[in-house]
PDB file of N, CA, C and O in Angstrom:
ATOM      1  N   MET A   1      60.579 -55.773 -40.258  1.00 60.00           N
ATOM      2  CA  MET A   1      61.796 -56.534 -40.176  1.00 60.00           C
ATOM      3  C   MET A   1      61.483 -58.006 -40.005  1.00 60.00           C
ATOM      4  O   MET A   1      61.501 -58.529 -38.908  1.00 60.00           O
ATOM      5  N   PRO A   2      61.190 -58.651 -41.086  1.00 80.00           N
ATOM      6  CA  PRO A   2      60.876 -60.080 -41.019  1.00 80.00           C
ATOM      7  C   PRO A   2      62.120 -60.911 -40.688  1.00 80.00           C
ATOM      8  O   PRO A   2      63.210 -60.616 -41.158  1.00 80.00           O
ATOM      9  N   LEU A   3      61.894 -61.909 -39.873  1.00 86.00           N
ATOM     10  CA  LEU A   3      62.972 -62.834 -39.530  1.00 86.00           C
ATOM     11  C   LEU A   3      62.843 -64.096 -40.366  1.00 86.00           C
ATOM     12  O   LEU A   3      61.736 -64.568 -40.624  1.00 86.00           O
ATOM     13  N   GLY A   4      63.969 -64.633 -40.765  1.00 87.00           N
ATOM     14  CA  GLY A   4      63.981 -65.884 -41.510  1.00 87.00           C
ATOM     15  C   GLY A   4      63.887 -67.072 -40.565  1.00 87.00           C
ATOM     16  O   GLY A   4      63.756 -66.938 -39.358  1.00 87.00           O
ATOM     17  N   SER A   5      63.965 -68.251 -41.136  1.00 88.00           N
ATOM     18  CA  SER A   5      63.928 -69.479 -40.338  1.00 88.00           C
ATOM     19  C   SER A   5      65.228 -69.626 -39.555  1.00 88.00           C
ATOM     20  O   SER A   5      66.301 -69.307 -40.066  1.00 88.00           O
ATOM     21  N   PRO A   6      65.145 -70.113 -38.333  1.00 89.00           N
ATOM     22  CA  PRO A   6      66.368 -70.322 -37.554  1.00 89.00           C
ATOM     23  C   PRO A   6      67.302 -71.312 -38.257  1.00 89.00           C
ATOM     24  O   PRO A   6      66.866 -72.341 -38.752  1.00 89.00           O
ATOM     25  N   GLN A   7      68.566 -70.989 -38.291  1.00 90.00           N
ATOM     26  CA  GLN A   7      69.591 -71.857 -38.867  1.00 90.00           C
ATOM     27  C   GLN A   7      70.487 -72.315 -37.732  1.00 90.00           C
ATOM     28  O   GLN A   7      71.112 -71.500 -37.059  1.00 90.00           O
ATOM     29  N   GLY A   8      70.577 -73.595 -37.539  1.00 89.00           N
ATOM     30  CA  GLY A   8      71.425 -74.087 -36.469  1.00 89.00           C
ATOM     31  C   GLY A   8      71.041 -75.487 -36.078  1.00 89.00           C
ATOM     32  O   GLY A   8      70.180 -76.079 -36.706  1.00 89.00           O
ATOM     33  N   PRO A   9      71.628 -76.049 -35.101  1.00 90.00           N
ATOM     34  CA  PRO A   9      72.635 -75.427 -34.263  1.00 90.00           C
ATOM     35  C   PRO A   9      73.972 -75.262 -34.992  1.00 90.00           C
ATOM     36  O   PRO A   9      74.307 -76.050 -35.869  1.00 90.00           O
ATOM     37  N   THR A  10      74.692 -74.231 -34.625  1.00 92.00           N
ATOM     38  CA  THR A  10      76.015 -73.986 -35.194  1.00 92.00           C
ATOM     39  C   THR A  10      76.993 -73.661 -34.076  1.00 92.00           C
ATOM     40  O   THR A  10      76.590 -73.338 -32.967  1.00 92.00           O
ATOM     41  N   GLN A  11      78.241 -73.738 -34.379  1.00 93.00           N
ATOM     42  CA  GLN A  11      79.322 -73.386 -33.455  1.00 93.00           C
ATOM     43  C   GLN A  11      79.239 -74.168 -32.144  1.00 93.00           C
ATOM     44  O   GLN A  11      79.460 -73.634 -31.062  1.00 93.00           O
ATOM     45  N   SER A  12      78.924 -75.464 -32.250  1.00 96.00           N
ATOM     46  CA  SER A  12      78.817 -76.290 -31.054  1.00 96.00           C
ATOM     47  C   SER A  12      80.148 -76.396 -30.336  1.00 96.00           C
ATOM     48  O   SER A  12      81.202 -76.484 -30.962  1.00 96.00           O
ATOM     49  N   GLU A  13      80.081 -76.363 -29.016  1.00 97.00           N
ATOM     50  CA  GLU A  13      81.234 -76.623 -28.160  1.00 97.00           C
ATOM     51  C   GLU A  13      80.816 -77.685 -27.153  1.00 97.00           C
ATOM     52  O   GLU A  13      79.858 -77.491 -26.407  1.00 97.00           O
ATOM     53  N   TRP A  14      81.527 -78.796 -27.170  1.00 98.00           N
ATOM     54  CA  TRP A  14      81.261 -79.914 -26.270  1.00 98.00           C
ATOM     55  C   TRP A  14      82.324 -79.918 -25.180  1.00 98.00           C
ATOM     56  O   TRP A  14      83.512 -79.811 -25.467  1.00 98.00           O
ATOM     57  N   ARG A  15      81.922 -80.072 -23.921  1.00 98.00           N
ATOM     58  CA  ARG A  15      82.877 -80.092 -22.804  1.00 98.00           C
ATOM     59  C   ARG A  15      82.435 -81.134 -21.774  1.00 98.00           C
ATOM     60  O   ARG A  15      81.235 -81.308 -21.530  1.00 98.00           O
ATOM     61  N   VAL A  16      83.430 -81.773 -21.182  1.00 98.00           N
ATOM     62  CA  VAL A  16      83.183 -82.763 -20.138  1.00 98.00           C
ATOM     63  C   VAL A  16      84.199 -82.518 -19.028  1.00 98.00           C
ATOM     64  O   VAL A  16      85.380 -82.292 -19.307  1.00 98.00           O
ATOM     65  N   SER A  17      83.753 -82.548 -17.783  1.00 98.00           N
ATOM     66  CA  SER A  17      84.689 -82.427 -16.661  1.00 98.00           C
ATOM     67  C   SER A  17      84.507 -83.627 -15.739  1.00 98.00           C
ATOM     68  O   SER A  17      83.421 -84.201 -15.632  1.00 98.00           O
ATOM     69  N   ALA A  18      85.611 -83.998 -15.096  1.00 98.00           N
ATOM     70  CA  ALA A  18      85.595 -85.118 -14.157  1.00 98.00           C
ATOM     71  C   ALA A  18      86.650 -84.862 -13.090  1.00 98.00           C
ATOM     72  O   ALA A  18      87.532 -84.011 -13.255  1.00 98.00           O
ATOM     73  N   ARG A  19      86.559 -85.627 -12.015  1.00 98.00           N
ATOM     74  CA  ARG A  19      87.512 -85.502 -10.906  1.00 98.00           C
ATOM     75  C   ARG A  19      87.872 -86.913 -10.444  1.00 98.00           C
ATOM     76  O   ARG A  19      87.015 -87.784 -10.342  1.00 98.00           O
ATOM     77  N   SER A  20      89.145 -87.100 -10.147  1.00 98.00           N
ATOM     78  CA  SER A  20      89.589 -88.402  -9.657  1.00 98.00           C
ATOM     79  C   SER A  20      89.100 -88.631  -8.234  1.00 98.00           C
ATOM     80  O   SER A  20      88.975 -87.693  -7.445  1.00 98.00           O
ATOM     81  N   VAL A  21      88.820 -89.881  -7.924  1.00 98.00           N
ATOM     82  CA  VAL A  21      88.496 -90.257  -6.557  1.00 98.00           C
ATOM     83  C   VAL A  21      89.788 -90.280  -5.734  1.00 98.00           C
ATOM     84  O   VAL A  21      89.807 -89.839  -4.592  1.00 98.00           O
ATOM     85  N   ALA A  22      90.865 -90.767  -6.344  1.00 97.00           N
ATOM     86  CA  ALA A  22      92.167 -90.789  -5.679  1.00 97.00           C
ATOM     87  C   ALA A  22      92.700 -89.361  -5.564  1.00 97.00           C
ATOM     88  O   ALA A  22      92.410 -88.509  -6.399  1.00 97.00           O
ATOM     89  N   HIS A  23      93.480 -89.129  -4.535  1.00 97.00           N
ATOM     90  CA  HIS A  23      94.039 -87.802  -4.292  1.00 97.00           C
ATOM     91  C   HIS A  23      95.557 -87.827  -4.401  1.00 97.00           C
ATOM     92  O   HIS A  23      96.192 -88.847  -4.151  1.00 97.00           O
ATOM     93  N   VAL A  24      96.113 -86.714  -4.765  1.00 98.00           N
ATOM     94  CA  VAL A  24      97.553 -86.493  -4.729  1.00 98.00           C
ATOM     95  C   VAL A  24      97.766 -85.570  -3.533  1.00 98.00           C
ATOM     96  O   VAL A  24      97.432 -84.382  -3.594  1.00 98.00           O
ATOM     97  N   GLY A  25      98.260 -86.141  -2.458  1.00 97.00           N
ATOM     98  CA  GLY A  25      98.297 -85.376  -1.217  1.00 97.00           C
ATOM     99  C   GLY A  25      96.870 -85.153  -0.751  1.00 97.00           C
ATOM    100  O   GLY A  25      96.106 -86.097  -0.598  1.00 97.00           O
ATOM    101  N   ASP A  26      96.500 -83.907  -0.578  1.00 97.00           N
ATOM    102  CA  ASP A  26      95.141 -83.575  -0.147  1.00 97.00           C
ATOM    103  C   ASP A  26      94.205 -83.221  -1.301  1.00 97.00           C
ATOM    104  O   ASP A  26      93.056 -82.854  -1.063  1.00 97.00           O
ATOM    105  N   TYR A  27      94.708 -83.317  -2.526  1.00 97.00           N
ATOM    106  CA  TYR A  27      93.940 -82.785  -3.649  1.00 97.00           C
ATOM    107  C   TYR A  27      93.578 -83.853  -4.682  1.00 97.00           C
ATOM    108  O   TYR A  27      94.418 -84.662  -5.058  1.00 97.00           O
ATOM    109  N   PRO A  28      92.332 -83.817  -5.180  1.00 95.00           N
ATOM    110  CA  PRO A  28      91.968 -84.691  -6.292  1.00 95.00           C
ATOM    111  C   PRO A  28      92.572 -84.145  -7.589  1.00 95.00           C
ATOM    112  O   PRO A  28      93.054 -83.016  -7.636  1.00 95.00           O
ATOM    113  N   VAL A  29      92.530 -84.952  -8.618  1.00 98.00           N
ATOM    114  CA  VAL A  29      93.016 -84.526  -9.930  1.00 98.00           C
ATOM    115  C   VAL A  29      91.788 -84.195 -10.783  1.00 98.00           C
ATOM    116  O   VAL A  29      90.895 -85.023 -10.952  1.00 98.00           O
ATOM    117  N   ASP A  30      91.736 -82.961 -11.285  1.00 98.00           N
ATOM    118  CA  ASP A  30      90.612 -82.515 -12.113  1.00 98.00           C
ATOM    119  C   ASP A  30      90.937 -82.673 -13.587  1.00 98.00           C
ATOM    120  O   ASP A  30      92.066 -82.440 -14.015  1.00 98.00           O
ATOM    121  N   PHE A  31      89.922 -83.038 -14.360  1.00 98.00           N
ATOM    122  CA  PHE A  31      90.038 -83.168 -15.807  1.00 98.00           C
ATOM    123  C   PHE A  31      88.989 -82.274 -16.461  1.00 98.00           C
ATOM    124  O   PHE A  31      87.824 -82.293 -16.069  1.00 98.00           O
ATOM    125  N   ASN A  32      89.404 -81.493 -17.439  1.00 98.00           N
ATOM    126  CA  ASN A  32      88.497 -80.682 -18.245  1.00 98.00           C
ATOM    127  C   ASN A  32      88.765 -81.040 -19.689  1.00 98.00           C
ATOM    128  O   ASN A  32      89.840 -80.764 -20.223  1.00 98.00           O
ATOM    129  N   ILE A  33      87.780 -81.646 -20.331  1.00 98.00           N
ATOM    130  CA  ILE A  33      87.937 -82.175 -21.670  1.00 98.00           C
ATOM    131  C   ILE A  33      87.164 -81.305 -22.656  1.00 98.00           C
ATOM    132  O   ILE A  33      85.962 -81.093 -22.491  1.00 98.00           O
ATOM    133  N   ALA A  34      87.870 -80.815 -23.665  1.00 98.00           N
ATOM    134  CA  ALA A  34      87.226 -80.104 -24.773  1.00 98.00           C
ATOM    135  C   ALA A  34      87.223 -81.063 -25.955  1.00 98.00           C
ATOM    136  O   ALA A  34      88.262 -81.597 -26.337  1.00 98.00           O
ATOM    137  N   VAL A  35      86.063 -81.306 -26.508  1.00 96.00           N
ATOM    138  CA  VAL A  35      85.937 -82.225 -27.634  1.00 96.00           C
ATOM    139  C   VAL A  35      86.327 -81.474 -28.898  1.00 96.00           C
ATOM    140  O   VAL A  35      85.740 -80.443 -29.225  1.00 96.00           O
ATOM    141  N   LEU A  36      87.325 -81.981 -29.591  1.00 96.00           N
ATOM    142  CA  LEU A  36      87.821 -81.332 -30.799  1.00 96.00           C
ATOM    143  C   LEU A  36      87.530 -82.217 -32.004  1.00 96.00           C
ATOM    144  O   LEU A  36      87.961 -83.367 -32.061  1.00 96.00           O
ATOM    145  N   VAL A  37      86.791 -81.663 -32.946  1.00 95.00           N
ATOM    146  CA  VAL A  37      86.420 -82.389 -34.156  1.00 95.00           C
ATOM    147  C   VAL A  37      86.237 -81.364 -35.275  1.00 95.00           C
ATOM    148  O   VAL A  37      85.904 -80.209 -35.010  1.00 95.00           O
ATOM    149  N   ASP A  38      86.494 -81.761 -36.515  1.00 96.00           N
ATOM    150  CA  ASP A  38      86.383 -80.827 -37.639  1.00 96.00           C
ATOM    151  C   ASP A  38      84.994 -80.212 -37.765  1.00 96.00           C
ATOM    152  O   ASP A  38      84.853 -79.048 -38.101  1.00 96.00           O
ATOM    153  N   ASN A  39      83.946 -81.008 -37.517  1.00 95.00           N
ATOM    154  CA  ASN A  39      82.580 -80.498 -37.614  1.00 95.00           C
ATOM    155  C   ASN A  39      81.843 -80.823 -36.312  1.00 95.00           C
ATOM    156  O   ASN A  39      81.176 -81.847 -36.210  1.00 95.00           O
ATOM    157  N   PRO A  40      81.934 -79.951 -35.302  1.00 96.00           N
ATOM    158  CA  PRO A  40      81.297 -80.253 -34.015  1.00 96.00           C
ATOM    159  C   PRO A  40      79.771 -80.246 -34.064  1.00 96.00           C
ATOM    160  O   PRO A  40      79.127 -80.685 -33.120  1.00 96.00           O
ATOM    161  N   ASP A  41      79.194 -79.785 -35.171  1.00 95.00           N
ATOM    162  CA  ASP A  41      77.736 -79.778 -35.314  1.00 95.00           C
ATOM    163  C   ASP A  41      77.203 -81.052 -35.946  1.00 95.00           C
ATOM    164  O   ASP A  41      75.995 -81.240 -36.046  1.00 95.00           O
ATOM    165  N   ASP A  42      78.091 -81.946 -36.373  1.00 95.00           N
ATOM    166  CA  ASP A  42      77.672 -83.204 -36.988  1.00 95.00           C
ATOM    167  C   ASP A  42      76.865 -84.011 -35.974  1.00 95.00           C
ATOM    168  O   ASP A  42      77.280 -84.159 -34.824  1.00 95.00           O
ATOM    169  N   PRO A  43      75.707 -84.530 -36.361  1.00 95.00           N
ATOM    170  CA  PRO A  43      74.871 -85.297 -35.422  1.00 95.00           C
ATOM    171  C   PRO A  43      75.568 -86.537 -34.854  1.00 95.00           C
ATOM    172  O   PRO A  43      75.157 -87.051 -33.813  1.00 95.00           O
ATOM    173  N   ALA A  44      76.616 -87.019 -35.502  1.00 97.00           N
ATOM    174  CA  ALA A  44      77.318 -88.212 -35.016  1.00 97.00           C
ATOM    175  C   ALA A  44      78.201 -87.914 -33.806  1.00 97.00           C
ATOM    176  O   ALA A  44      78.634 -88.839 -33.108  1.00 97.00           O
ATOM    177  N   VAL A  45      78.471 -86.640 -33.516  1.00 97.00           N
ATOM    178  CA  VAL A  45      79.347 -86.295 -32.393  1.00 97.00           C
ATOM    179  C   VAL A  45      78.659 -86.591 -31.060  1.00 97.00           C
ATOM    180  O   VAL A  45      79.282 -87.131 -30.140  1.00 97.00           O
ATOM    181  N   GLY A  46      77.393 -86.268 -30.929  1.00 97.00           N
ATOM    182  CA  GLY A  46      76.668 -86.454 -29.672  1.00 97.00           C
ATOM    183  C   GLY A  46      76.752 -87.863 -29.107  1.00 97.00           C
ATOM    184  O   GLY A  46      77.082 -88.032 -27.926  1.00 97.00           O
ATOM    185  N   PRO A  47      76.473 -88.891 -29.904  1.00 98.00           N
ATOM    186  CA  PRO A  47      76.561 -90.254 -29.365  1.00 98.00           C
ATOM    187  C   PRO A  47      77.972 -90.650 -28.909  1.00 98.00           C
ATOM    188  O   PRO A  47      78.128 -91.415 -27.957  1.00 98.00           O
ATOM    189  N   ILE A  48      78.993 -90.108 -29.549  1.00 98.00           N
ATOM    190  CA  ILE A  48      80.364 -90.413 -29.138  1.00 98.00           C
ATOM    191  C   ILE A  48      80.673 -89.745 -27.804  1.00 98.00           C
ATOM    192  O   ILE A  48      81.256 -90.369 -26.902  1.00 98.00           O
ATOM    193  N   VAL A  49      80.269 -88.491 -27.660  1.00 98.00           N
ATOM    194  CA  VAL A  49      80.474 -87.798 -26.386  1.00 98.00           C
ATOM    195  C   VAL A  49      79.680 -88.503 -25.288  1.00 98.00           C
ATOM    196  O   VAL A  49      80.163 -88.653 -24.165  1.00 98.00           O
ATOM    197  N   GLN A  50      78.483 -88.975 -25.611  1.00 98.00           N
ATOM    198  CA  GLN A  50      77.671 -89.701 -24.627  1.00 98.00           C
ATOM    199  C   GLN A  50      78.386 -90.953 -24.136  1.00 98.00           C
ATOM    200  O   GLN A  50      78.342 -91.294 -22.946  1.00 98.00           O
ATOM    201  N   LYS A  51      79.081 -91.649 -25.027  1.00 98.00           N
ATOM    202  CA  LYS A  51      79.846 -92.834 -24.620  1.00 98.00           C
ATOM    203  C   LYS A  51      80.932 -92.464 -23.614  1.00 98.00           C
ATOM    204  O   LYS A  51      81.165 -93.186 -22.644  1.00 98.00           O
ATOM    205  N   LEU A  52      81.606 -91.340 -23.831  1.00 98.00           N
ATOM    206  CA  LEU A  52      82.621 -90.882 -22.891  1.00 98.00           C
ATOM    207  C   LEU A  52      81.995 -90.550 -21.541  1.00 98.00           C
ATOM    208  O   LEU A  52      82.512 -90.947 -20.493  1.00 98.00           O
ATOM    209  N   VAL A  53      80.885 -89.844 -21.555  1.00 98.00           N
ATOM    210  CA  VAL A  53      80.185 -89.487 -20.321  1.00 98.00           C
ATOM    211  C   VAL A  53      79.774 -90.752 -19.562  1.00 98.00           C
ATOM    212  O   VAL A  53      79.980 -90.864 -18.350  1.00 98.00           O
ATOM    213  N   ASP A  54      79.242 -91.726 -20.276  1.00 98.00           N
ATOM    214  CA  ASP A  54      78.826 -92.979 -19.642  1.00 98.00           C
ATOM    215  C   ASP A  54      80.022 -93.750 -19.091  1.00 98.00           C
ATOM    216  O   ASP A  54      79.931 -94.357 -18.020  1.00 98.00           O
ATOM    217  N   LEU A  55      81.137 -93.725 -19.809  1.00 98.00           N
ATOM    218  CA  LEU A  55      82.349 -94.395 -19.361  1.00 98.00           C
ATOM    219  C   LEU A  55      82.854 -93.795 -18.047  1.00 98.00           C
ATOM    220  O   LEU A  55      83.155 -94.517 -17.090  1.00 98.00           O
ATOM    221  N   ILE A  56      82.909 -92.478 -17.996  1.00 98.00           N
ATOM    222  CA  ILE A  56      83.354 -91.808 -16.774  1.00 98.00           C
ATOM    223  C   ILE A  56      82.377 -92.063 -15.635  1.00 98.00           C
ATOM    224  O   ILE A  56      82.773 -92.385 -14.509  1.00 98.00           O
ATOM    225  N   ASP A  57      81.092 -91.942 -15.919  1.00 98.00           N
ATOM    226  CA  ASP A  57      80.072 -92.129 -14.889  1.00 98.00           C
ATOM    227  C   ASP A  57      80.082 -93.554 -14.333  1.00 98.00           C
ATOM    228  O   ASP A  57      79.804 -93.754 -13.156  1.00 98.00           O
ATOM    229  N   GLY A  58      80.422 -94.521 -15.152  1.00 98.00           N
ATOM    230  CA  GLY A  58      80.445 -95.914 -14.716  1.00 98.00           C
ATOM    231  C   GLY A  58      81.724 -96.319 -14.007  1.00 98.00           C
ATOM    232  O   GLY A  58      81.819 -97.421 -13.481  1.00 98.00           O
ATOM    233  N   SER A  59      82.693 -95.435 -13.968  1.00 98.00           N
ATOM    234  CA  SER A  59      83.977 -95.744 -13.345  1.00 98.00           C
ATOM    235  C   SER A  59      83.936 -95.489 -11.843  1.00 98.00           C
ATOM    236  O   SER A  59      83.390 -94.487 -11.389  1.00 98.00           O
ATOM    237  N   GLU A  60      84.560 -96.379 -11.085  1.00 98.00           N
ATOM    238  CA  GLU A  60      84.677 -96.169  -9.642  1.00 98.00           C
ATOM    239  C   GLU A  60      85.833 -95.226  -9.317  1.00 98.00           C
ATOM    240  O   GLU A  60      85.961 -94.768  -8.184  1.00 98.00           O
ATOM    241  N   ASP A  61      86.670 -94.932 -10.316  1.00 98.00           N
ATOM    242  CA  ASP A  61      87.866 -94.122 -10.093  1.00 98.00           C
ATOM    243  C   ASP A  61      87.658 -92.626 -10.336  1.00 98.00           C
ATOM    244  O   ASP A  61      88.526 -91.824  -9.992  1.00 98.00           O
ATOM    245  N   PHE A  62      86.521 -92.275 -10.962  1.00 98.00           N
ATOM    246  CA  PHE A  62      86.287 -90.877 -11.311  1.00 98.00           C
ATOM    247  C   PHE A  62      84.852 -90.485 -11.005  1.00 98.00           C
ATOM    248  O   PHE A  62      83.941 -91.298 -11.089  1.00 98.00           O
ATOM    249  N   ASP A  63      84.678 -89.209 -10.681  1.00 98.00           N
ATOM    250  CA  ASP A  63      83.344 -88.630 -10.510  1.00 98.00           C
ATOM    251  C   ASP A  63      83.095 -87.696 -11.681  1.00 98.00           C
ATOM    252  O   ASP A  63      83.915 -86.812 -11.966  1.00 98.00           O
ATOM    253  N   LEU A  64      81.976 -87.883 -12.333  1.00 98.00           N
ATOM    254  CA  LEU A  64      81.601 -87.021 -13.446  1.00 98.00           C
ATOM    255  C   LEU A  64      81.205 -85.659 -12.907  1.00 98.00           C
ATOM    256  O   LEU A  64      80.443 -85.551 -11.938  1.00 98.00           O
ATOM    257  N   GLY A  65      81.733 -84.617 -13.501  1.00 98.00           N
ATOM    258  CA  GLY A  65      81.357 -83.255 -13.130  1.00 98.00           C
ATOM    259  C   GLY A  65      80.217 -82.795 -14.007  1.00 98.00           C
ATOM    260  O   GLY A  65      79.070 -83.202 -13.831  1.00 98.00           O
ATOM    261  N   VAL A  66      80.540 -81.995 -14.992  1.00 97.00           N
ATOM    262  CA  VAL A  66      79.544 -81.429 -15.899  1.00 97.00           C
ATOM    263  C   VAL A  66      79.873 -81.853 -17.327  1.00 97.00           C
ATOM    264  O   VAL A  66      81.032 -81.824 -17.740  1.00 97.00           O
ATOM    265  N   ALA A  67      78.856 -82.257 -18.055  1.00 98.00           N
ATOM    266  CA  ALA A  67      78.999 -82.528 -19.481  1.00 98.00           C
ATOM    267  C   ALA A  67      78.013 -81.609 -20.187  1.00 98.00           C
ATOM    268  O   ALA A  67      76.846 -81.531 -19.794  1.00 98.00           O
ATOM    269  N   SER A  68      78.492 -80.885 -21.205  1.00 98.00           N
ATOM    270  CA  SER A  68      77.598 -79.909 -21.825  1.00 98.00           C
ATOM    271  C   SER A  68      77.902 -79.707 -23.304  1.00 98.00           C
ATOM    272  O   SER A  68      78.989 -79.999 -23.782  1.00 98.00           O
ATOM    273  N   ARG A  69      76.897 -79.217 -23.969  1.00 97.00           N
ATOM    274  CA  ARG A  69      77.022 -78.753 -25.349  1.00 97.00           C
ATOM    275  C   ARG A  69      76.427 -77.363 -25.388  1.00 97.00           C
ATOM    276  O   ARG A  69      75.271 -77.149 -24.995  1.00 97.00           O
ATOM    277  N   THR A  70      77.199 -76.395 -25.848  1.00 97.00           N
ATOM    278  CA  THR A  70      76.665 -75.059 -26.075  1.00 97.00           C
ATOM    279  C   THR A  70      76.703 -74.808 -27.574  1.00 97.00           C
ATOM    280  O   THR A  70      77.583 -75.307 -28.270  1.00 97.00           O
ATOM    281  N   TYR A  71      75.738 -74.060 -28.052  1.00 96.00           N
ATOM    282  CA  TYR A  71      75.650 -73.803 -29.489  1.00 96.00           C
ATOM    283  C   TYR A  71      74.816 -72.560 -29.739  1.00 96.00           C
ATOM    284  O   TYR A  71      74.241 -71.991 -28.820  1.00 96.00           O
ATOM    285  N   ALA A  72      74.770 -72.158 -31.008  1.00 95.00           N
ATOM    286  CA  ALA A  72      74.036 -70.953 -31.379  1.00 95.00           C
ATOM    287  C   ALA A  72      73.047 -71.263 -32.504  1.00 95.00           C
ATOM    288  O   ALA A  72      73.230 -72.206 -33.269  1.00 95.00           O
ATOM    289  N   TYR A  73      72.013 -70.460 -32.553  1.00 93.00           N
ATOM    290  CA  TYR A  73      71.084 -70.438 -33.690  1.00 93.00           C
ATOM    291  C   TYR A  73      71.127 -69.029 -34.274  1.00 93.00           C
ATOM    292  O   TYR A  73      71.301 -68.055 -33.544  1.00 93.00           O
ATOM    293  N   THR A  74      70.978 -68.934 -35.567  1.00 92.00           N
ATOM    294  CA  THR A  74      71.008 -67.637 -36.250  1.00 92.00           C
ATOM    295  C   THR A  74      69.742 -67.469 -37.084  1.00 92.00           C
ATOM    296  O   THR A  74      69.310 -68.402 -37.750  1.00 92.00           O
ATOM    297  N   GLU A  75      69.165 -66.285 -37.057  1.00 91.00           N
ATOM    298  CA  GLU A  75      68.031 -65.954 -37.924  1.00 91.00           C
ATOM    299  C   GLU A  75      68.407 -64.696 -38.713  1.00 91.00           C
ATOM    300  O   GLU A  75      68.764 -63.674 -38.133  1.00 91.00           O
ATOM    301  N   ALA A  76      68.335 -64.804 -40.024  1.00 90.00           N
ATOM    302  CA  ALA A  76      68.612 -63.639 -40.860  1.00 90.00           C
ATOM    303  C   ALA A  76      67.443 -62.663 -40.766  1.00 90.00           C
ATOM    304  O   ALA A  76      66.283 -63.054 -40.707  1.00 90.00           O
ATOM    305  N   MET A  77      67.758 -61.383 -40.737  1.00 91.00           N
ATOM    306  CA  MET A  77      66.735 -60.351 -40.677  1.00 91.00           C
ATOM    307  C   MET A  77      66.798 -59.538 -41.965  1.00 91.00           C
ATOM    308  O   MET A  77      67.870 -59.170 -42.428  1.00 91.00           O
ATOM    309  N   THR A  78      65.647 -59.271 -42.553  1.00 88.00           N
ATOM    310  CA  THR A  78      65.579 -58.498 -43.788  1.00 88.00           C
ATOM    311  C   THR A  78      64.859 -57.180 -43.528  1.00 88.00           C
ATOM    312  O   THR A  78      64.040 -57.073 -42.615  1.00 88.00           O
ATOM    313  N   PRO A  79      65.159 -56.158 -44.330  1.00 87.00           N
ATOM    314  CA  PRO A  79      64.492 -54.887 -44.128  1.00 87.00           C
ATOM    315  C   PRO A  79      63.004 -54.957 -44.488  1.00 87.00           C
ATOM    316  O   PRO A  79      62.591 -55.788 -45.284  1.00 87.00           O
ATOM    317  N   THR A  80      62.211 -54.089 -43.877  1.00 84.00           N
ATOM    318  CA  THR A  80      60.811 -53.989 -44.244  1.00 84.00           C
ATOM    319  C   THR A  80      60.676 -53.114 -45.470  1.00 84.00           C
ATOM    320  O   THR A  80      61.512 -52.228 -45.712  1.00 84.00           O
ATOM    321  N   ALA A  81      59.647 -53.329 -46.259  1.00 72.00           N
ATOM    322  CA  ALA A  81      59.456 -52.583 -47.499  1.00 72.00           C
ATOM    323  C   ALA A  81      58.964 -51.185 -47.241  1.00 72.00           C
ATOM    324  O   ALA A  81      58.418 -50.811 -46.293  1.00 72.00           O
TER     325      ALA A  81
END
């Protein structure tokens, strides 16, 4: 069962979370951002998401939570002779 070359990354999902420093009553305001783009695997998406992460991180009004990219790789498998 030979494996082919890995194909990917595919099916990228970009997410960013942040929390406000200011509170509403006793509670901060949480933000969960899903990056929506026609082709999330395009190499140009990463630098744009990085700008958002840097913007949030540089703000005194928000604390950056988690910023992540999850994705998959696929390898085709062929039968043995």
